[in-house]
PDB file of C-alpha atoms and ligand atoms in Angstrom:
ATOM      1  CA  UNK A   5       6.507  17.628  15.955  1.00 96.00           C
ATOM      2  CA  UNK A   6       6.826  14.792  14.089  1.00 97.00           C
ATOM      3  CA  UNK A   7      10.116  13.642  12.328  1.00 97.00           C
ATOM      4  CA  UNK A   8      10.828  10.575  10.140  1.00 98.00           C
ATOM      5  CA  UNK A   9      13.936   9.457   9.482  1.00 97.00           C
ATOM      6  CA  UNK A  10      15.059   6.653   7.040  1.00 98.00           C
ATOM      7  CA  UNK A  11      11.477   4.498   7.694  1.00 98.00           C
ATOM      8  CA  UNK A  12      11.274   1.135   5.649  1.00 98.00           C
ATOM      9  CA  UNK A  13       8.541  -1.007   5.610  1.00 97.00           C
ATOM     10  CA  UNK A  14       7.547  -3.795   3.981  1.00 96.00           C
ATOM     11  CA  UNK A  15       4.937  -6.594   3.072  1.00 95.00           C
ATOM     12  CA  UNK A  16       6.648 -10.253   3.573  1.00 93.00           C
ATOM     13  CA  UNK A  17       9.403  -9.853   1.961  1.00 93.00           C
ATOM     14  CA  UNK A  18       8.430  -7.036  -0.138  1.00 96.00           C
ATOM     15  CA  UNK A  19       9.815  -3.776   0.858  1.00 96.00           C
ATOM     16  CA  UNK A  20       7.380  -0.597  -0.160  1.00 97.00           C
ATOM     17  CA  UNK A  21       8.846   1.761   1.501  1.00 97.00           C
ATOM     18  CA  UNK A  22      12.921   2.586   1.132  1.00 97.00           C
ATOM     19  CA  UNK A  23      14.088   5.392   3.631  1.00 97.00           C
ATOM     20  CA  UNK A  24      11.775   7.945   3.877  1.00 98.00           C
ATOM     21  CA  UNK A  25      12.488  11.455   5.395  1.00 97.00           C
ATOM     22  CA  UNK A  26       9.628  13.648   6.189  1.00 97.00           C
ATOM     23  CA  UNK A  27       9.230  16.617   9.468  1.00 97.00           C
ATOM     24  CA  UNK A  28       5.927  17.935  10.308  1.00 97.00           C
ATOM     25  CA  UNK A  29       6.194  21.032  12.403  1.00 97.00           C
ATOM     26  CA  UNK A  30       3.477  22.497  14.790  1.00 95.00           C
ATOM     27  CA  UNK A  31       0.604  24.161  13.504  1.00 94.00           C
ATOM     28  CA  UNK A  32       1.407  22.938   9.883  1.00 96.00           C
ATOM     29  CA  UNK A  33      -0.333  21.227   7.032  1.00 96.00           C
ATOM     30  CA  UNK A  34       1.459  18.867   5.479  1.00 97.00           C
ATOM     31  CA  UNK A  35       0.581  17.086   2.646  1.00 97.00           C
ATOM     32  CA  UNK A  36       2.385  13.686   0.712  1.00 97.00           C
ATOM     33  CA  UNK A  37       1.141  13.703  -2.660  1.00 95.00           C
ATOM     34  CA  UNK A  38       1.816  10.743  -5.201  1.00 92.00           C
ATOM     35  CA  UNK A  39       0.456   8.202  -7.144  1.00 88.00           C
ATOM     36  CA  UNK A  40      -1.637   5.326  -6.314  1.00 88.00           C
ATOM     37  CA  UNK A  41       0.639   2.739  -4.895  1.00 90.00           C
ATOM     38  CA  UNK A  42       3.467   4.595  -4.087  1.00 93.00           C
ATOM     39  CA  UNK A  43       3.401   3.939  -0.391  1.00 96.00           C
ATOM     40  CA  UNK A  44       1.689   6.964   1.205  1.00 95.00           C
ATOM     41  CA  UNK A  45      -0.799   4.800   2.823  1.00 94.00           C
ATOM     42  CA  UNK A  46       1.580   2.642   4.035  1.00 96.00           C
ATOM     43  CA  UNK A  47       3.703   5.526   5.393  1.00 97.00           C
ATOM     44  CA  UNK A  48       0.739   6.758   7.477  1.00 95.00           C
ATOM     45  CA  UNK A  49       0.299   2.954   8.833  1.00 94.00           C
ATOM     46  CA  UNK A  50       3.687   2.814  10.365  1.00 96.00           C
ATOM     47  CA  UNK A  51       3.179   6.545  11.977  1.00 96.00           C
ATOM     48  CA  UNK A  52      -0.071   5.273  13.665  1.00 94.00           C
ATOM     49  CA  UNK A  53       1.706   1.833  14.876  1.00 94.00           C
ATOM     50  CA  UNK A  54      -0.472  -0.690  12.790  1.00 92.00           C
ATOM     51  CA  UNK A  55       1.900  -1.146  10.005  1.00 94.00           C
ATOM     52  CA  UNK A  56       5.282  -2.399  11.222  1.00 95.00           C
ATOM     53  CA  UNK A  57       8.618  -0.912  10.520  1.00 96.00           C
ATOM     54  CA  UNK A  58      12.076  -2.376   9.143  1.00 96.00           C
ATOM     55  CA  UNK A  59      14.177   0.349   9.520  1.00 96.00           C
ATOM     56  CA  UNK A  60      14.870   3.802  10.738  1.00 97.00           C
ATOM     57  CA  UNK A  61      12.752   5.739  13.564  1.00 96.00           C
ATOM     58  CA  UNK A  62       9.923   7.898  14.441  1.00 97.00           C
ATOM     59  CA  UNK A  63       9.911  10.501  16.887  1.00 97.00           C
ATOM     60  CA  UNK A  64       6.469  12.543  18.221  1.00 97.00           C
ATOM     61  CA  UNK A  65       6.910  15.496  20.467  1.00 94.00           C
ATOM     62  CA  UNK A  66      10.187  14.099  21.618  1.00 93.00           C
ATOM     63  CA  UNK A  67       9.400  10.311  22.081  1.00 93.00           C
ATOM     64  CA  UNK A  68      10.985   7.871  19.618  1.00 95.00           C
ATOM     65  CA  UNK A  69       7.508   5.900  18.754  1.00 95.00           C
ATOM     66  CA  UNK A  70       8.914   2.718  17.515  1.00 89.00           C
ATOM     67  CA  UNK A  71       8.055   0.957  20.939  1.00 90.00           C
ATOM     68  CA  UNK A  72       4.745   2.622  21.365  1.00 94.00           C
ATOM     69  CA  UNK A  73       2.065   0.439  21.122  1.00 93.00           C
ATOM     70  CA  UNK A  74      -0.865   2.073  18.160  1.00 92.00           C
ATOM     71  CA  UNK A  75      -3.281   2.586  20.942  1.00 89.00           C
ATOM     72  CA  UNK A  76      -0.450   4.523  23.435  1.00 92.00           C
ATOM     73  CA  UNK A  77       0.029   6.450  19.779  1.00 94.00           C
ATOM     74  CA  UNK A  78      -3.215   8.343  20.351  1.00 91.00           C
ATOM     75  CA  UNK A  79      -3.259   8.779  23.593  1.00 90.00           C
ATOM     76  CA  UNK A  80       0.016  10.938  22.633  1.00 93.00           C
ATOM     77  CA  UNK A  81      -2.220  12.712  20.380  1.00 93.00           C
ATOM     78  CA  UNK A  82      -1.481  11.243  17.077  1.00 94.00           C
ATOM     79  CA  UNK A  83      -5.000   9.742  15.406  1.00 90.00           C
ATOM     80  CA  UNK A  84      -5.728   8.567  12.030  1.00 86.00           C
ATOM     81  CA  UNK A  85      -8.642   9.243   9.930  1.00 84.00           C
ATOM     82  CA  UNK A  86      -7.850   5.664   7.827  1.00 75.00           C
ATOM     83  CA  UNK A  87      -8.431   5.352   3.836  1.00 73.00           C
ATOM     84  CA  UNK A  88     -12.049   4.042   3.098  1.00 65.00           C
ATOM     85  CA  UNK A  89     -13.626   5.458   6.174  1.00 72.00           C
ATOM     86  CA  UNK A  90     -14.031   2.588   8.057  1.00 81.00           C
ATOM     87  CA  UNK A  91     -16.824   3.945  10.049  1.00 88.00           C
ATOM     88  CA  UNK A  92     -19.252   1.917  12.193  1.00 92.00           C
ATOM     89  CA  UNK A  93     -22.193   1.497   9.445  1.00 92.00           C
ATOM     90  CA  UNK A  94     -24.901   0.093  12.486  1.00 94.00           C
ATOM     91  CA  UNK A  95     -24.026   2.521  14.888  1.00 95.00           C
ATOM     92  CA  UNK A  96     -25.491   6.292  15.060  1.00 96.00           C
ATOM     93  CA  UNK A  97     -23.543   9.517  13.871  1.00 96.00           C
ATOM     94  CA  UNK A  98     -23.030   9.899  17.669  1.00 95.00           C
ATOM     95  CA  UNK A  99     -22.395   6.826  18.601  1.00 95.00           C
ATOM     96  CA  UNK A 100     -18.944   6.673  16.090  1.00 94.00           C
ATOM     97  CA  UNK A 101     -18.261  10.169  17.392  1.00 95.00           C
ATOM     98  CA  UNK A 102     -18.501   8.801  21.144  1.00 94.00           C
ATOM     99  CA  UNK A 103     -15.855   5.732  20.072  1.00 90.00           C
ATOM    100  CA  UNK A 104     -13.423   8.261  18.670  1.00 87.00           C
ATOM    101  CA  UNK A 105     -13.555   9.597  22.377  1.00 87.00           C
ATOM    102  CA  UNK A 106     -12.952   6.381  24.047  1.00 79.00           C
ATOM    103  CA  UNK A 107      -9.887   7.341  25.869  1.00 79.00           C
ATOM    104  CA  UNK A 108     -11.833  10.090  27.701  1.00 80.00           C
ATOM    105  CA  UNK A 109     -14.786   9.866  30.245  1.00 79.00           C
ATOM    106  CA  UNK A 110     -15.026  13.826  30.846  1.00 82.00           C
ATOM    107  CA  UNK A 111     -17.399  16.798  30.507  1.00 80.00           C
ATOM    108  CA  UNK A 112     -14.933  18.064  27.517  1.00 86.00           C
ATOM    109  CA  UNK A 113     -16.465  14.948  25.179  1.00 89.00           C
ATOM    110  CA  UNK A 114     -19.532  17.047  24.845  1.00 91.00           C
ATOM    111  CA  UNK A 115     -17.381  19.887  23.983  1.00 92.00           C
ATOM    112  CA  UNK A 116     -15.840  18.310  21.585  1.00 92.00           C
ATOM    113  CA  UNK A 117     -18.939  17.103  20.092  1.00 95.00           C
ATOM    114  CA  UNK A 118     -20.360  20.612  19.641  1.00 94.00           C
ATOM    115  CA  UNK A 119     -16.686  21.742  18.137  1.00 91.00           C
ATOM    116  CA  UNK A 120     -17.063  18.472  15.366  1.00 93.00           C
ATOM    117  CA  UNK A 121     -21.031  19.606  14.873  1.00 95.00           C
ATOM    118  CA  UNK A 122     -19.682  22.908  14.660  1.00 92.00           C
ATOM    119  CA  UNK A 123     -16.996  22.017  11.528  1.00 91.00           C
ATOM    120  CA  UNK A 124     -19.504  19.409  10.342  1.00 92.00           C
ATOM    121  CA  UNK A 125     -23.096  20.851  11.003  1.00 93.00           C
ATOM    122  CA  UNK A 126     -24.532  18.008   8.345  1.00 93.00           C
ATOM    123  CA  UNK A 127     -23.520  15.737  11.141  1.00 95.00           C
ATOM    124  CA  UNK A 128     -25.714  17.462  13.768  1.00 96.00           C
ATOM    125  CA  UNK A 129     -28.629  17.389  11.817  1.00 96.00           C
ATOM    126  CA  UNK A 130     -28.034  13.489  11.542  1.00 96.00           C
ATOM    127  CA  UNK A 131     -26.709  12.910  14.915  1.00 96.00           C
ATOM    128  CA  UNK A 132     -29.285  10.006  15.717  1.00 96.00           C
ATOM    129  CA  UNK A 133     -29.321   8.211  12.746  1.00 96.00           C
ATOM    130  CA  UNK A 134     -27.293   5.235  11.373  1.00 95.00           C
ATOM    131  CA  UNK A 135     -24.198   6.154   9.964  1.00 93.00           C
ATOM    132  CA  UNK A 136     -24.167   3.628   7.142  1.00 94.00           C
ATOM    133  CA  UNK A 137     -27.565   5.644   5.626  1.00 93.00           C
ATOM    134  CA  UNK A 138     -24.645   8.678   5.373  1.00 92.00           C
ATOM    135  CA  UNK A 139     -23.241   9.759   1.624  1.00 90.00           C
ATOM    136  CA  UNK A 140     -20.128   9.293   0.956  1.00 88.00           C
ATOM    137  CA  UNK A 141     -19.193  12.822   1.472  1.00 88.00           C
ATOM    138  CA  UNK A 142     -21.014  12.742   5.177  1.00 91.00           C
ATOM    139  CA  UNK A 143     -19.391   9.666   6.206  1.00 92.00           C
ATOM    140  CA  UNK A 144     -15.686  10.717   5.237  1.00 90.00           C
ATOM    141  CA  UNK A 145     -16.643  13.952   7.580  1.00 90.00           C
ATOM    142  CA  UNK A 146     -17.621  11.379  10.282  1.00 93.00           C
ATOM    143  CA  UNK A 147     -14.511   9.628   9.739  1.00 92.00           C
ATOM    144  CA  UNK A 148     -12.424  12.725  10.498  1.00 92.00           C
ATOM    145  CA  UNK A 149     -14.624  14.143  13.283  1.00 93.00           C
ATOM    146  CA  UNK A 150     -14.546  11.015  15.208  1.00 93.00           C
ATOM    147  CA  UNK A 151     -10.517  11.064  14.689  1.00 91.00           C
ATOM    148  CA  UNK A 152     -10.384  14.591  15.789  1.00 92.00           C
ATOM    149  CA  UNK A 153     -12.639  13.175  19.429  1.00 93.00           C
ATOM    150  CA  UNK A 154      -9.265  11.865  20.408  1.00 89.00           C
ATOM    151  CA  UNK A 155      -7.844  14.964  21.027  1.00 90.00           C
ATOM    152  CA  UNK A 156      -5.356  14.930  18.692  1.00 92.00           C
ATOM    153  CA  UNK A 157      -2.214  16.857  18.279  1.00 94.00           C
ATOM    154  CA  UNK A 158      -1.354  15.765  15.026  1.00 96.00           C
ATOM    155  CA  UNK A 159      -4.438  14.629  12.882  1.00 95.00           C
ATOM    156  CA  UNK A 160      -3.185  11.832  10.162  1.00 95.00           C
ATOM    157  CA  UNK A 161      -5.357  12.386   7.009  1.00 93.00           C
ATOM    158  CA  UNK A 162      -5.387   9.023   4.400  1.00 92.00           C
ATOM    159  CA  UNK A 163      -7.494  10.020   0.957  1.00 91.00           C
ATOM    160  CA  UNK A 164      -9.778  12.426   2.605  1.00 89.00           C
ATOM    161  CA  UNK A 165     -10.744  13.104  -1.198  1.00 87.00           C
ATOM    162  CA  UNK A 166     -11.326   9.982  -2.315  1.00 85.00           C
ATOM    163  CA  UNK A 167     -14.439   8.992  -4.121  1.00 82.00           C
ATOM    164  CA  UNK A 168     -15.898  12.314  -3.773  1.00 85.00           C
ATOM    165  CA  UNK A 169     -17.193  14.993  -6.226  1.00 84.00           C
ATOM    166  CA  UNK A 170     -14.897  17.932  -6.487  1.00 86.00           C
ATOM    167  CA  UNK A 171     -17.365  20.552  -4.560  1.00 86.00           C
ATOM    168  CA  UNK A 172     -17.138  17.769  -1.642  1.00 86.00           C
ATOM    169  CA  UNK A 173     -13.360  17.528  -2.182  1.00 88.00           C
ATOM    170  CA  UNK A 174     -13.028  21.375  -1.552  1.00 87.00           C
ATOM    171  CA  UNK A 175     -15.662  21.367   1.250  1.00 87.00           C
ATOM    172  CA  UNK A 176     -13.579  18.611   3.433  1.00 89.00           C
ATOM    173  CA  UNK A 177     -10.069  20.551   2.707  1.00 89.00           C
ATOM    174  CA  UNK A 178     -11.658  23.850   3.407  1.00 89.00           C
ATOM    175  CA  UNK A 179     -12.713  22.255   6.913  1.00 90.00           C
ATOM    176  CA  UNK A 180      -8.976  20.546   7.235  1.00 91.00           C
ATOM    177  CA  UNK A 181      -7.466  23.943   6.606  1.00 90.00           C
ATOM    178  CA  UNK A 182      -9.489  25.372   9.313  1.00 88.00           C
ATOM    179  CA  UNK A 183      -8.437  23.033  11.927  1.00 90.00           C
ATOM    180  CA  UNK A 184      -4.827  24.966  11.870  1.00 86.00           C
ATOM    181  CA  UNK A 185      -6.884  27.513  13.662  1.00 85.00           C
ATOM    182  CA  UNK A 186      -7.665  25.044  16.425  1.00 86.00           C
ATOM    183  CA  UNK A 187      -4.191  24.586  16.859  1.00 90.00           C
ATOM    184  CA  UNK A 188      -4.194  21.248  15.400  1.00 93.00           C
ATOM    185  CA  UNK A 189      -1.444  19.817  13.190  1.00 96.00           C
ATOM    186  CA  UNK A 190      -2.283  17.916   9.893  1.00 96.00           C
ATOM    187  CA  UNK A 191      -0.519  15.198   7.911  1.00 97.00           C
ATOM    188  CA  UNK A 192      -2.413  14.712   4.753  1.00 95.00           C
ATOM    189  CA  UNK A 193      -2.116  11.972   2.071  1.00 95.00           C
ATOM    190  CA  UNK A 194      -3.402  12.588  -0.963  1.00 93.00           C
ATOM    191  CA  UNK A 195      -3.660  11.100  -4.614  1.00 90.00           C
ATOM    192  CA  UNK A 196      -5.353  14.179  -5.655  1.00 89.00           C
ATOM    193  CA  UNK A 197      -2.525  16.177  -5.621  1.00 91.00           C
ATOM    194  CA  UNK A 198      -3.773  19.806  -6.701  1.00 89.00           C
ATOM    195  CA  UNK A 199      -6.595  19.782  -4.077  1.00 89.00           C
ATOM    196  CA  UNK A 200      -4.381  18.386  -1.375  1.00 93.00           C
ATOM    197  CA  UNK A 201      -1.012  21.065  -1.930  1.00 94.00           C
ATOM    198  CA  UNK A 202      -3.854  23.833  -2.459  1.00 92.00           C
ATOM    199  CA  UNK A 203      -4.731  23.778   1.361  1.00 93.00           C
ATOM    200  CA  UNK A 204      -1.278  22.604   2.516  1.00 96.00           C
ATOM    201  CA  UNK A 205       2.392  24.734   3.592  1.00 97.00           C
ATOM    202  CA  UNK A 206       4.249  22.011   2.726  1.00 97.00           C
ATOM    203  CA  UNK A 207       4.302  19.049   0.348  1.00 97.00           C
ATOM    204  CA  UNK A 208       6.145  16.006  -0.463  1.00 97.00           C
ATOM    205  CA  UNK A 209       6.251  13.959  -3.510  1.00 95.00           C
ATOM    206  CA  UNK A 210       6.229  10.152  -3.214  1.00 96.00           C
ATOM    207  CA  UNK A 211       7.107   7.635  -6.043  1.00 94.00           C
ATOM    208  CA  UNK A 212       7.998   4.053  -5.362  1.00 94.00           C
ATOM    209  CA  UNK A 213       8.219   3.781  -1.557  1.00 96.00           C
ATOM    210  CA  UNK A 214      10.651   7.130  -1.443  1.00 96.00           C
ATOM    211  CA  UNK A 215      10.444  11.057  -1.198  1.00 96.00           C
ATOM    212  CA  UNK A 216      11.324  12.277  -4.824  1.00 95.00           C
ATOM    213  CA  UNK A 217      10.420  15.944  -4.329  1.00 95.00           C
ATOM    214  CA  UNK A 218       9.621  18.443  -1.144  1.00 96.00           C
ATOM    215  CA  UNK A 219       9.218  21.996  -0.685  1.00 97.00           C
ATOM    216  CA  UNK A 220       6.618  25.101   0.070  1.00 97.00           C
ATOM    217  CA  UNK A 221       3.152  23.878  -1.654  1.00 96.00           C
ATOM    218  CA  UNK A 222       3.111  26.645  -3.867  1.00 95.00           C
ATOM    219  CA  UNK A 223       6.148  25.639  -5.194  1.00 95.00           C
ATOM    220  CA  UNK A 224       5.202  22.552  -5.842  1.00 94.00           C
ATOM    221  CA  UNK A 225       2.459  23.686  -7.656  1.00 92.00           C
ATOM    222  CA  UNK A 226       4.207  26.098  -9.703  1.00 91.00           C
ATOM    223  CA  UNK A 227       6.619  23.113 -10.451  1.00 90.00           C
ATOM    224  CA  UNK A 228       6.903  22.052 -14.242  1.00 87.00           C
ATOM    225  CA  UNK A 229       7.764  17.960 -13.119  1.00 86.00           C
ATOM    226  CA  UNK A 230       4.756  18.083 -10.886  1.00 84.00           C
ATOM    227  CA  UNK A 231       2.269  19.810 -13.233  1.00 84.00           C
ATOM    228  CA  UNK A 232       3.085  17.149 -15.434  1.00 82.00           C
ATOM    229  CA  UNK A 233       2.914  14.223 -13.704  1.00 81.00           C
ATOM    230  CA  UNK A 234       0.314  15.134 -11.178  1.00 75.00           C
ATOM    231  CA  UNK A 235      -2.284  17.973 -11.858  1.00 70.00           C
ATOM    232  CA  UNK A 236      -2.673  16.818 -15.390  1.00 64.00           C
ATOM    233  CA  UNK A 237      -1.663  20.097 -16.781  1.00 58.00           C
TER     234      UNK A 237
HETATM  235  P1  ATP B1370      -3.498   4.456  -2.418  1.00 93.63           P
HETATM  236  O1  ATP B1370      -3.492   5.432  -2.783  1.00 93.63           O
HETATM  237  O2  ATP B1370      -4.208   3.237  -3.417  1.00 93.63           O
HETATM  238  O3  ATP B1370      -3.371   3.935  -0.937  1.00 93.63           O
HETATM  239  P2  ATP B1370      -0.535   4.759  -1.542  1.00 93.63           P
HETATM  240  O4  ATP B1370       0.490   5.171  -2.248  1.00 93.63           O
HETATM  241  O5  ATP B1370      -1.333   4.615  -0.287  1.00 93.63           O
HETATM  242  O6  ATP B1370      -1.461   4.031  -2.814  1.00 93.63           O
HETATM  243  P3  ATP B1370       0.199   1.819  -0.332  1.00 93.63           P
HETATM  244  O7  ATP B1370      -1.220   1.196  -0.134  1.00 93.63           O
HETATM  245  O8  ATP B1370       1.023   2.161   0.616  1.00 93.63           O
HETATM  246  O9  ATP B1370       0.287   3.189  -1.255  1.00 93.63           O
HETATM  247  O10 ATP B1370       0.822   0.434  -1.106  1.00 93.63           O
HETATM  248  C1  ATP B1370       2.531   0.735  -1.159  1.00 93.63           C
HETATM  249  C2  ATP B1370       3.168  -0.786  -2.149  1.00 93.63           C
HETATM  250  O11 ATP B1370       2.268  -1.805  -1.240  1.00 93.63           O
HETATM  251  C3  ATP B1370       2.146  -1.040  -3.647  1.00 93.63           C
HETATM  252  O12 ATP B1370       2.534  -1.598  -4.110  1.00 93.63           O
HETATM  253  C4  ATP B1370       0.700  -2.072  -2.957  1.00 93.63           C
HETATM  254  O13 ATP B1370       0.375  -3.191  -3.887  1.00 93.63           O
HETATM  255  C5  ATP B1370       1.678  -2.635  -1.474  1.00 93.63           C
HETATM  256  N1  ATP B1370       1.063  -3.062  -0.808  1.00 93.63           N
HETATM  257  C6  ATP B1370      -0.284  -2.562  -0.019  1.00 93.63           C
HETATM  258  N2  ATP B1370      -0.531  -2.916   1.187  1.00 93.63           N
HETATM  259  C7  ATP B1370      -0.378  -4.350   0.911  1.00 93.63           C
HETATM  260  C8  ATP B1370      -0.272  -5.574   1.924  1.00 93.63           C
HETATM  261  N3  ATP B1370      -1.592  -5.516   2.974  1.00 93.63           N
HETATM  262  N4  ATP B1370       0.372  -6.651   1.348  1.00 93.63           N
HETATM  263  C9  ATP B1370       1.311  -6.724   0.226  1.00 93.63           C
HETATM  264  N5  ATP B1370       1.585  -5.646  -0.246  1.00 93.63           N
HETATM  265  C10 ATP B1370       0.807  -4.195  -0.331  1.00 93.63           C
END
């Protein structure tokens, strides 16, 4: 579904992605794990089109992405839930969700909203409240639900566990796992390697702008080097 080849990206003169290769197949949950600063967010931003690339190529559902603008990528079926959530705190929960559906004006928007509320019932309870009043975990749920309103074929999730208590991390990643049943492919970027690899089918380890290991998630969880470096075991 998504294929990234030899991807390079820089901030000014400093290259931070040094030739990244990555594949996401239809129906998979793929996790990219790695320490703070490894380049995970930059990778997602390149894929969604908000960060320029300086080399390499990306193909999504058979279409080369380089010449496709960020908003056209959403229309192609790529939707990102950004790091730090970036919800609109002055708008209500429902208004935030409607913004996620900005591409559509059909009746399916209401069905999509009902589906989002089924995934995250707390958002239904709070639909008319300002999003800024939600807890951190609820804001993360809203960010994911808003990304889903764009009807993605592939959801790009940046650090959904950030700043959340373990119980909420588990809850949110449980929902991510359930997205599979809805036919949504997920590319998930996480510092919390253990949590991410537990829900992923496959994983990539990223270190200072390079992929250093990849494989089935259970194989990575069992790998001694990963256990020592990322799982604190
Ligand atoms: P985090 O978990 O903190 O988001 P990350 O793995 O996602 O980490 P990136 O945010 O992609 O890593 O950062 C990769 C490298 O690029 C880091 O060295 C970071 O300092 C640098 N970097 C990120 N954003 C910018 C920017 N806007 N300008 C300059 N350098 C940046």
